[in-house]
mmCIF file of C-alpha atoms in Angstrom:
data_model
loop_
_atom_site.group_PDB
_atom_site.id
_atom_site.type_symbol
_atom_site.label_atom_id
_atom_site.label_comp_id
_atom_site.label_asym_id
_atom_site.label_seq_id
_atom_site.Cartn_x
_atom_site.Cartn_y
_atom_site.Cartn_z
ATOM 1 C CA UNK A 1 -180.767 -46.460 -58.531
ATOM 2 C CA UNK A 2 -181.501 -48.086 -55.085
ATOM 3 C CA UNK A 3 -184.050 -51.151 -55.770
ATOM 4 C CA UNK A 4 -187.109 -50.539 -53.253
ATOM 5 C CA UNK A 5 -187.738 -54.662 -51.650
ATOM 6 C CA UNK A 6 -191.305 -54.742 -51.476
ATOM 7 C CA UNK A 7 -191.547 -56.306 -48.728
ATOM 8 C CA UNK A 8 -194.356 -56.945 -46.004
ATOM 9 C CA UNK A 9 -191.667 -54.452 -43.447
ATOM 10 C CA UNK A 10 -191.742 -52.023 -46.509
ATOM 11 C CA UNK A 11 -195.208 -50.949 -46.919
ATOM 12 C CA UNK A 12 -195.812 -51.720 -43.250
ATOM 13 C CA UNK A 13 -193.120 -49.030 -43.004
ATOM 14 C CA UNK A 14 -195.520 -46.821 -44.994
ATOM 15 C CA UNK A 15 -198.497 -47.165 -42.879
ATOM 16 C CA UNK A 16 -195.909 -46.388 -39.665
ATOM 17 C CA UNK A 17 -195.063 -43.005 -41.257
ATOM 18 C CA UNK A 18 -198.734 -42.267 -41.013
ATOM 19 C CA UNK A 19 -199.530 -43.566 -37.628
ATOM 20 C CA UNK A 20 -196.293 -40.956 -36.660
ATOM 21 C CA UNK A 21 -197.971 -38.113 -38.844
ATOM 22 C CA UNK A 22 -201.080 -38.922 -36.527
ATOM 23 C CA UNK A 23 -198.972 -39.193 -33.341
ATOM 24 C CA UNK A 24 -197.755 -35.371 -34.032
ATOM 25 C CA UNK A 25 -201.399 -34.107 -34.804
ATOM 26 C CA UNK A 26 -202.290 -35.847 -31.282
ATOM 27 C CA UNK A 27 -204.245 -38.138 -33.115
ATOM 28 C CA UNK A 28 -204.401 -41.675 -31.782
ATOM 29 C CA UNK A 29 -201.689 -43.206 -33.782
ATOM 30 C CA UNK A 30 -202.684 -45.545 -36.277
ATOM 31 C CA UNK A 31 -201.790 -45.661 -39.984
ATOM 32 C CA UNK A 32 -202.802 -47.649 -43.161
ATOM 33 C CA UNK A 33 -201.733 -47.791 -46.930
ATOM 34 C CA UNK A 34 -203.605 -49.955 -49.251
ATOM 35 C CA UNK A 35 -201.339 -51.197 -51.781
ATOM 36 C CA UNK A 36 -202.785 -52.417 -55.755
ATOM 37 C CA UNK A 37 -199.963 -54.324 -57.670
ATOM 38 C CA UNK A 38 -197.294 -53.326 -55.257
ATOM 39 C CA UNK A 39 -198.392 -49.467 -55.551
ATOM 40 C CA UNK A 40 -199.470 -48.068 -52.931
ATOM 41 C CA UNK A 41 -203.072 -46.280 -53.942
ATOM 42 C CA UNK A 42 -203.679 -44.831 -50.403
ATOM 43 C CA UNK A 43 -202.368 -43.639 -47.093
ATOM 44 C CA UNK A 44 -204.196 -42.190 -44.799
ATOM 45 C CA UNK A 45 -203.841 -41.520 -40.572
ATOM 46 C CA UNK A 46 -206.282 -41.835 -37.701
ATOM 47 C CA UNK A 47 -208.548 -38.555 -37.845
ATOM 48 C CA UNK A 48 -210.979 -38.972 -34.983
ATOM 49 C CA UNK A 49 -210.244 -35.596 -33.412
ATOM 50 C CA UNK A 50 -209.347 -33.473 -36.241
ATOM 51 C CA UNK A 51 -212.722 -34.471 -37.932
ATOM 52 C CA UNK A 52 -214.376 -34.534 -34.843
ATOM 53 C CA UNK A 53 -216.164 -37.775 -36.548
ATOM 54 C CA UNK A 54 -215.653 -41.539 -35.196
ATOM 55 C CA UNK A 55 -216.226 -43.408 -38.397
ATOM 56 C CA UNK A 56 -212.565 -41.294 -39.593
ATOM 57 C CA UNK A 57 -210.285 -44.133 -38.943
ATOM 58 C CA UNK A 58 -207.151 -44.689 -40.939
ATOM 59 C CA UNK A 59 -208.771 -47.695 -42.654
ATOM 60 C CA UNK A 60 -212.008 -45.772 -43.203
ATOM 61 C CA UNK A 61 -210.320 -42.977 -45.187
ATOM 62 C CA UNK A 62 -207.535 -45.227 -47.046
ATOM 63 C CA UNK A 63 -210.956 -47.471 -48.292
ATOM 64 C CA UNK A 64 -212.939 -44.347 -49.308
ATOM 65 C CA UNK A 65 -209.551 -43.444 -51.487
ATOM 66 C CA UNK A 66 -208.245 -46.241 -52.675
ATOM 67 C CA UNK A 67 -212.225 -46.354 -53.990
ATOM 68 C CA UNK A 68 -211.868 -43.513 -55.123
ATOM 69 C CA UNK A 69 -208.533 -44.297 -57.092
ATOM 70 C CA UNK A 70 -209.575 -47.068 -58.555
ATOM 71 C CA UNK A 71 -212.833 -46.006 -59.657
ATOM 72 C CA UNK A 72 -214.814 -48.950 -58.593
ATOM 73 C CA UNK A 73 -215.511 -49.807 -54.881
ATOM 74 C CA UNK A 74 -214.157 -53.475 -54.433
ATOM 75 C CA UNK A 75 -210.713 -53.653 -53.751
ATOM 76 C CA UNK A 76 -210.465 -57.704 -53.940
ATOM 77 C CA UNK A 77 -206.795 -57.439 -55.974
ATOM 78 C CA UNK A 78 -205.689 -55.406 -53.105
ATOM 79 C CA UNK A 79 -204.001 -55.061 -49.655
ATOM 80 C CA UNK A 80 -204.539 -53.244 -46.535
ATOM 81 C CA UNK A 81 -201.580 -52.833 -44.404
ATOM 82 C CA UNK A 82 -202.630 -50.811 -40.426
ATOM 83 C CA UNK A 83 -200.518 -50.588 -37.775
ATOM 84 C CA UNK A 84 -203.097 -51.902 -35.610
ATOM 85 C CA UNK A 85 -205.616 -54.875 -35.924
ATOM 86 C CA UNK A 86 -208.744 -52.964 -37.219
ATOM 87 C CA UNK A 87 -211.844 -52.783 -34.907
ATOM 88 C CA UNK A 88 -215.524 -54.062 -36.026
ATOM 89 C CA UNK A 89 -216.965 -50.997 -37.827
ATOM 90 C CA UNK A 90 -213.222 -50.869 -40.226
ATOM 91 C CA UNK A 91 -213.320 -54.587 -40.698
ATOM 92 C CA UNK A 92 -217.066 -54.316 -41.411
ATOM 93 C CA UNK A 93 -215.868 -51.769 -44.107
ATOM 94 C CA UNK A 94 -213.015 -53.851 -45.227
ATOM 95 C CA UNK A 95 -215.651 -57.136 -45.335
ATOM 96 C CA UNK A 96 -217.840 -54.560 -47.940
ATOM 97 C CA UNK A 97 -214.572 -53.711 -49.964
ATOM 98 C CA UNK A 98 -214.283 -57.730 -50.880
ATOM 99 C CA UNK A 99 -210.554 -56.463 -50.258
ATOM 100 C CA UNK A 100 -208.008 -59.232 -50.872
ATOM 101 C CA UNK A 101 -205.311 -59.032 -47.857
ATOM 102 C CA UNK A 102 -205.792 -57.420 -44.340
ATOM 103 C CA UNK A 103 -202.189 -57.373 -42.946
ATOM 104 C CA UNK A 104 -201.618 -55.594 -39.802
ATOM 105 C CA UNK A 105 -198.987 -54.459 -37.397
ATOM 106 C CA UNK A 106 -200.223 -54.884 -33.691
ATOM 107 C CA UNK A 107 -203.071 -56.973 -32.207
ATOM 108 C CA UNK A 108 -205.713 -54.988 -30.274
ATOM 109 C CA UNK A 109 -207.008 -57.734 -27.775
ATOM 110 C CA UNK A 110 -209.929 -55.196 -26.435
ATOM 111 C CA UNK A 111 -211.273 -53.871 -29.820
ATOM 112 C CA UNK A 112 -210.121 -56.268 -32.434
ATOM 113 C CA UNK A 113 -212.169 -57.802 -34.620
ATOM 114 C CA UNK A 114 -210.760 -61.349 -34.452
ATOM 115 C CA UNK A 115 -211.978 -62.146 -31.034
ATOM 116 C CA UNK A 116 -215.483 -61.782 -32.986
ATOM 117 C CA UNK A 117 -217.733 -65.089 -34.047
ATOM 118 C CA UNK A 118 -219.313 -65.157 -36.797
ATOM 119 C CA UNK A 119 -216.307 -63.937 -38.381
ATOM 120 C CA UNK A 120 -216.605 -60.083 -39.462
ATOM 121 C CA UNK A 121 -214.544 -60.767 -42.732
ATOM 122 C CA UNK A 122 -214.710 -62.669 -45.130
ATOM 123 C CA UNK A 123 -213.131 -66.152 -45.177
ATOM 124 C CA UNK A 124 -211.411 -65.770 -48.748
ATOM 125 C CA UNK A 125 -209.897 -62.549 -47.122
ATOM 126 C CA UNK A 126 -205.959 -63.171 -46.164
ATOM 127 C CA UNK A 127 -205.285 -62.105 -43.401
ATOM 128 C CA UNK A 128 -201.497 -61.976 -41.454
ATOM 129 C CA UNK A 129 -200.265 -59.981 -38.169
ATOM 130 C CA UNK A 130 -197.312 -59.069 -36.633
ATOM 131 C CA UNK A 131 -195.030 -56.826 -39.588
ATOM 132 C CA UNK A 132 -193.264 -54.911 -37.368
ATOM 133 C CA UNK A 133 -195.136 -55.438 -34.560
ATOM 134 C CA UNK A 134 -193.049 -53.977 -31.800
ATOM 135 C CA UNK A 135 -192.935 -50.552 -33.619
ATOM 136 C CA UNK A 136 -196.662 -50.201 -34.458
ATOM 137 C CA UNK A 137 -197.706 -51.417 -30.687
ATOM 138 C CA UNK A 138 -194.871 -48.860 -28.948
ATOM 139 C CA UNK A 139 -196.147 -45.826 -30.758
ATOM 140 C CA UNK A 140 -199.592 -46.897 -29.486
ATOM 141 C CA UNK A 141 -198.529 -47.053 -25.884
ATOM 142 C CA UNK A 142 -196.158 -43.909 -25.933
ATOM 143 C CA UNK A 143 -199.276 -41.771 -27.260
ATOM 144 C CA UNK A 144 -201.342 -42.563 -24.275
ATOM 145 C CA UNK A 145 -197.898 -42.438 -21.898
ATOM 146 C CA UNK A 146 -197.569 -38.881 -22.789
ATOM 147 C CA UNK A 147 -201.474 -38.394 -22.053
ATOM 148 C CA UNK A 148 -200.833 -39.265 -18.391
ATOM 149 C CA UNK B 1 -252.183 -25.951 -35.749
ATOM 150 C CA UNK B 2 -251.560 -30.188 -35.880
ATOM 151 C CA UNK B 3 -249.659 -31.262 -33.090
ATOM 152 C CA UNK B 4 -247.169 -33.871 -34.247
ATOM 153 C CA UNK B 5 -247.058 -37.216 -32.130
ATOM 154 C CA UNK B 6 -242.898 -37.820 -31.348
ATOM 155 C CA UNK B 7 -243.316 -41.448 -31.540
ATOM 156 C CA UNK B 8 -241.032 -44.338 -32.338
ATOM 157 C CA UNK B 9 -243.289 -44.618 -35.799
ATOM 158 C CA UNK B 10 -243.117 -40.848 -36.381
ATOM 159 C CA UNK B 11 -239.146 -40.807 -36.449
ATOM 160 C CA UNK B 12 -239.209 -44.468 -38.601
ATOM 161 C CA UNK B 13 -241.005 -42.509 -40.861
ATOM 162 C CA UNK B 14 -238.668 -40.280 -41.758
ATOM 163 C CA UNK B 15 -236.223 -42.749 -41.736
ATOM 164 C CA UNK B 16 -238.889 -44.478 -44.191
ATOM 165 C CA UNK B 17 -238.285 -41.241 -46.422
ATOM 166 C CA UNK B 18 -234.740 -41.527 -46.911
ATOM 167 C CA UNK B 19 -235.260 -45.155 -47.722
ATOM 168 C CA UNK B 20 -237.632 -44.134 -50.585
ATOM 169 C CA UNK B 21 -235.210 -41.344 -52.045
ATOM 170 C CA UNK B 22 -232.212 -43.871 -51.845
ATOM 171 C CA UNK B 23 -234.722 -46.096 -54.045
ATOM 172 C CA UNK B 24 -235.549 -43.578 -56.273
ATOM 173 C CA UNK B 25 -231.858 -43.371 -57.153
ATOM 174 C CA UNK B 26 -231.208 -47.128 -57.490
ATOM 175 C CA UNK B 27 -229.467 -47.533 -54.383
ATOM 176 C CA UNK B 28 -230.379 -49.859 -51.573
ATOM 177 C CA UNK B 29 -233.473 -48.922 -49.796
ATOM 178 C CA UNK B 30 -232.009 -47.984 -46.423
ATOM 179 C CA UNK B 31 -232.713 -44.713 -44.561
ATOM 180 C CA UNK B 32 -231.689 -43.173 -41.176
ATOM 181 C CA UNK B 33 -232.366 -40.409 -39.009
ATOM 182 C CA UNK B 34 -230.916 -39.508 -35.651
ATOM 183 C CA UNK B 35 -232.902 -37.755 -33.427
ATOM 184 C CA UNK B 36 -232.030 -35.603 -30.008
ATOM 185 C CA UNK B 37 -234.451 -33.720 -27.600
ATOM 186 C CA UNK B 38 -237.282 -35.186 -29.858
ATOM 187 C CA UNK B 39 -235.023 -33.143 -33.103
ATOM 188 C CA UNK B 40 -234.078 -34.899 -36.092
ATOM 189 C CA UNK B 41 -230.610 -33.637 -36.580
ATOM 190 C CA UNK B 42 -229.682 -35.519 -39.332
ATOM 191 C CA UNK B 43 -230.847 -37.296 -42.091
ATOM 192 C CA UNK B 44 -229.262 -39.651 -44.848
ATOM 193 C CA UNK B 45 -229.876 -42.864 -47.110
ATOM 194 C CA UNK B 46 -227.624 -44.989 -48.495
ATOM 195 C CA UNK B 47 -225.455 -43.356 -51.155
ATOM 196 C CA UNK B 48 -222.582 -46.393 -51.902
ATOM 197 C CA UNK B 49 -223.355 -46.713 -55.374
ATOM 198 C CA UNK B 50 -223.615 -42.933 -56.036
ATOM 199 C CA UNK B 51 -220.307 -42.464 -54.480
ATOM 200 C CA UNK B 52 -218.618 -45.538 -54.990
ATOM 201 C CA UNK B 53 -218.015 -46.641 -51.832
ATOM 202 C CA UNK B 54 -219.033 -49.384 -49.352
ATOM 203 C CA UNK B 55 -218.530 -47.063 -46.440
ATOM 204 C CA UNK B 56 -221.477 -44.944 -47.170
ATOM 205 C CA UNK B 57 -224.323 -46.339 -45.592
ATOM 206 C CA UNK B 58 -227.028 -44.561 -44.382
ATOM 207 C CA UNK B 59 -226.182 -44.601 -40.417
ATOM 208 C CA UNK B 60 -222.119 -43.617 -41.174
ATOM 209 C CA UNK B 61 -223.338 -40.808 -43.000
ATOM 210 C CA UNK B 62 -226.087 -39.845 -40.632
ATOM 211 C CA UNK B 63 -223.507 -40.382 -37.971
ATOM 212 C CA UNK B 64 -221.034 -38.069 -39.275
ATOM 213 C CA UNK B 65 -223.649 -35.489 -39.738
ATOM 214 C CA UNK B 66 -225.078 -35.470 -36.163
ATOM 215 C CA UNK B 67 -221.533 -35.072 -34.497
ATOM 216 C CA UNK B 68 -221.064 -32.149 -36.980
ATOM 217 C CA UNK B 69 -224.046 -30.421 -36.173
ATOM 218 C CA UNK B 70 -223.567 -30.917 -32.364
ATOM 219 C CA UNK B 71 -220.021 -30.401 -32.505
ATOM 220 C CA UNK B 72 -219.138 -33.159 -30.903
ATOM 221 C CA UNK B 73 -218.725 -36.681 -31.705
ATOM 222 C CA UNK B 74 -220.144 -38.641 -28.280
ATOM 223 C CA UNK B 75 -224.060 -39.064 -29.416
ATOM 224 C CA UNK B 76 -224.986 -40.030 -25.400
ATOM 225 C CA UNK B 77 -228.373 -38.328 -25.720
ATOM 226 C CA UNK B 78 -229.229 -39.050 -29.121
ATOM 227 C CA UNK B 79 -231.515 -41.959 -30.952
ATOM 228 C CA UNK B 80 -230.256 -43.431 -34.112
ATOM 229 C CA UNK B 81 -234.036 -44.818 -36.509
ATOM 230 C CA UNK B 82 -233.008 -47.203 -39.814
ATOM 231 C CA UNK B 83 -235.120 -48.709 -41.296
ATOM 232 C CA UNK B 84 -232.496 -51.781 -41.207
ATOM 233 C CA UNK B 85 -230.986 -53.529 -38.587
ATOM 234 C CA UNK B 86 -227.066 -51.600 -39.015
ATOM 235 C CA UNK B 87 -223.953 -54.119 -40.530
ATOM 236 C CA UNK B 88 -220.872 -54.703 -38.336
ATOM 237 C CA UNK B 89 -219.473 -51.687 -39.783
ATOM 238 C CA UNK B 90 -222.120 -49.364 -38.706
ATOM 239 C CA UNK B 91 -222.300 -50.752 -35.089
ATOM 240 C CA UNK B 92 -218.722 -50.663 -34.895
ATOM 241 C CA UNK B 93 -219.661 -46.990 -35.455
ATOM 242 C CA UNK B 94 -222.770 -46.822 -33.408
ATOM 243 C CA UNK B 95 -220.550 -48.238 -30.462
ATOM 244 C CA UNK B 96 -217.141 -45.127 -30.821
ATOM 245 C CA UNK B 97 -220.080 -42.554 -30.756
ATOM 246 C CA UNK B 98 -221.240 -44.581 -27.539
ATOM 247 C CA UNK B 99 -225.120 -43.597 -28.828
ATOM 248 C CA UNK B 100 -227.768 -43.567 -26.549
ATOM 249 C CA UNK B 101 -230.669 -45.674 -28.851
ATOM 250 C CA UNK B 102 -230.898 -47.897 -31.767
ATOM 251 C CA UNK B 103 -234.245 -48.365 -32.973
ATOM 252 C CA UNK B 104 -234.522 -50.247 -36.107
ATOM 253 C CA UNK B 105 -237.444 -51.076 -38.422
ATOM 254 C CA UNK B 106 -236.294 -54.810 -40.242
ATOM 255 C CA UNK B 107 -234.038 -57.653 -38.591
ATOM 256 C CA UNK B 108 -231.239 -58.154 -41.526
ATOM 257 C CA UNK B 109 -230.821 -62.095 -40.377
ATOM 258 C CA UNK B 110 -227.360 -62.638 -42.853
ATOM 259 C CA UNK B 111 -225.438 -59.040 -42.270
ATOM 260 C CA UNK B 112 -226.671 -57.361 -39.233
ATOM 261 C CA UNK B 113 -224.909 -56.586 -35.984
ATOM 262 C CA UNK B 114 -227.197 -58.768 -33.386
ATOM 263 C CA UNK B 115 -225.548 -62.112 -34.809
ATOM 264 C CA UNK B 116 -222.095 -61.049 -33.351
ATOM 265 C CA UNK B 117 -220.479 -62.228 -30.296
ATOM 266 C CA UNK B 118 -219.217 -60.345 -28.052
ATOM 267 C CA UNK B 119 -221.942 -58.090 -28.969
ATOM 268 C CA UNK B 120 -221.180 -55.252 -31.010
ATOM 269 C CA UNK B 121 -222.884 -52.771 -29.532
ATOM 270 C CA UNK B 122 -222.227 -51.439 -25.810
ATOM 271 C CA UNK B 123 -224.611 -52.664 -22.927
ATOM 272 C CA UNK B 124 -225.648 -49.424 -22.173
ATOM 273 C CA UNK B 125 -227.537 -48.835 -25.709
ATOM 274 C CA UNK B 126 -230.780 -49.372 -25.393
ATOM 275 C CA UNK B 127 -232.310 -51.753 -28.749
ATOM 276 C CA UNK B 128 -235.136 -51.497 -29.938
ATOM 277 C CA UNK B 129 -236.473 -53.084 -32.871
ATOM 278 C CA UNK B 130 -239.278 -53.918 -35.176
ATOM 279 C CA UNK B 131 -240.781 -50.414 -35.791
ATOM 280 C CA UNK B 132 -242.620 -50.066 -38.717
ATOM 281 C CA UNK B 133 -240.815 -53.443 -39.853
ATOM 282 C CA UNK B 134 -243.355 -54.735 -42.899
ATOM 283 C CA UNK B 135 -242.876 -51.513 -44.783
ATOM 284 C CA UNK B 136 -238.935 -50.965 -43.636
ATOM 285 C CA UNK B 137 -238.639 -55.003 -44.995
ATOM 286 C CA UNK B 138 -240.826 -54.566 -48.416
ATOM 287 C CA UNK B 139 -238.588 -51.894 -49.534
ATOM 288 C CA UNK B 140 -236.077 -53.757 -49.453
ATOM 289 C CA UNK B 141 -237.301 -56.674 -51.050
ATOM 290 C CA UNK B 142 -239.236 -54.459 -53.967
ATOM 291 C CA UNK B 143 -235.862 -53.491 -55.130
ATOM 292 C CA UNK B 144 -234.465 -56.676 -55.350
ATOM 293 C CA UNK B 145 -237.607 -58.003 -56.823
ATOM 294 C CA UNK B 146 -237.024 -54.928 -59.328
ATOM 295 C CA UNK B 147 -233.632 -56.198 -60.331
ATOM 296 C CA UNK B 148 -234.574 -59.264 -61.211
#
């Protein structure tokens, strides 16, 4: 039996495979997992188009289901792991959930929600940036590349 | 036949509506309508507690709701009336459907959108606020007076 490292790179991983699932539906390509005592409750891809709804961001869904999961709507024991630093309506969302840990992939300088005062989330939220950064920023630009 | 006046206080008052059902469940007083062509093509109130989960305020669900019945998700020509001033989340929102207006009835001074630098919300949306506001507050503060 191969032991799995939960690592940071390993669920980050995770939320990758969904940004790619995205990428081939010609979705913008952004993933996220939310993750409960190293479990991951949640995974869910960018569905702006598919939906034709804006509020169907990765973090959007993977917040309604991890919810869901859980059966209670704070999610303060858990993590969120995105590909890409979530914008202001997902980390309003994510400030609601009381969630424990935002970790993301990429920064998004233009739609971030860091550049933002008063802060959107919460200051007991943990927040870290840059797992796999690299990966989760190239699959970004290569989707719009390809839209040239 | 009556012929109905299409003003700002018509439209908060069905906004005012959904506030009063989403009371009548227990839920926090906040309703929404969004109107286009002087049509109310959606309507919703805060359901998070009857759905467990943060992400269903009254705006993201009347948001959803308009794109699906235009079939589209850009709301350009439409008007969004709460009765609340919308959370970071739900301008985040407001701003990726790039809506036209946001008219709200109550300033929310500790979670609402205006606060937030850069602003939220794109320049081109036109604000307006203060509609109806004693009634759109006093709901509000009769249910938390109620839980007391």
């Amino acid at each position: 039996m191969t032991k799995i490292n939960f690592s940071d790179e390993y669920f980050m991983r995770q939320a990758l495979n969904e940004a790619q699932i995205a990428f081939q539906k010609d979705e913008i390509p952004v993933g996220a997992v939310v993750v409960c005592n190293k479990q991951i409750i949640s995974r869910a891809h960018n569905l702006t188009e598919t939906l034709n709804d804006v509020t169907a961001h990765a973090e959007m869904l993977a917040i309604t289901a991890a919810a869901e999961f859980l059966g209670g709507k704070y999610l303060n024991e858990c993590t969120l792991y995105v590909t890409l630093e979530p914008c202001t309506m997902c980390a309003g969302a994510l400030s609601w959930s009381q969630i424990g840990n935002i970790t993301f992939g990429a920064s998004d300088d233009k739609r971030g929600f860091l550049r933002h005062t008063p802060p959107i989330i919460h200051p007991k939220t943990i927040i870290k940036k840059g797992i796999l950064e690299l990966e989760c920023s190239d699959i970004v630009k290569n989707f719009f590349k390809n839209k040239r």
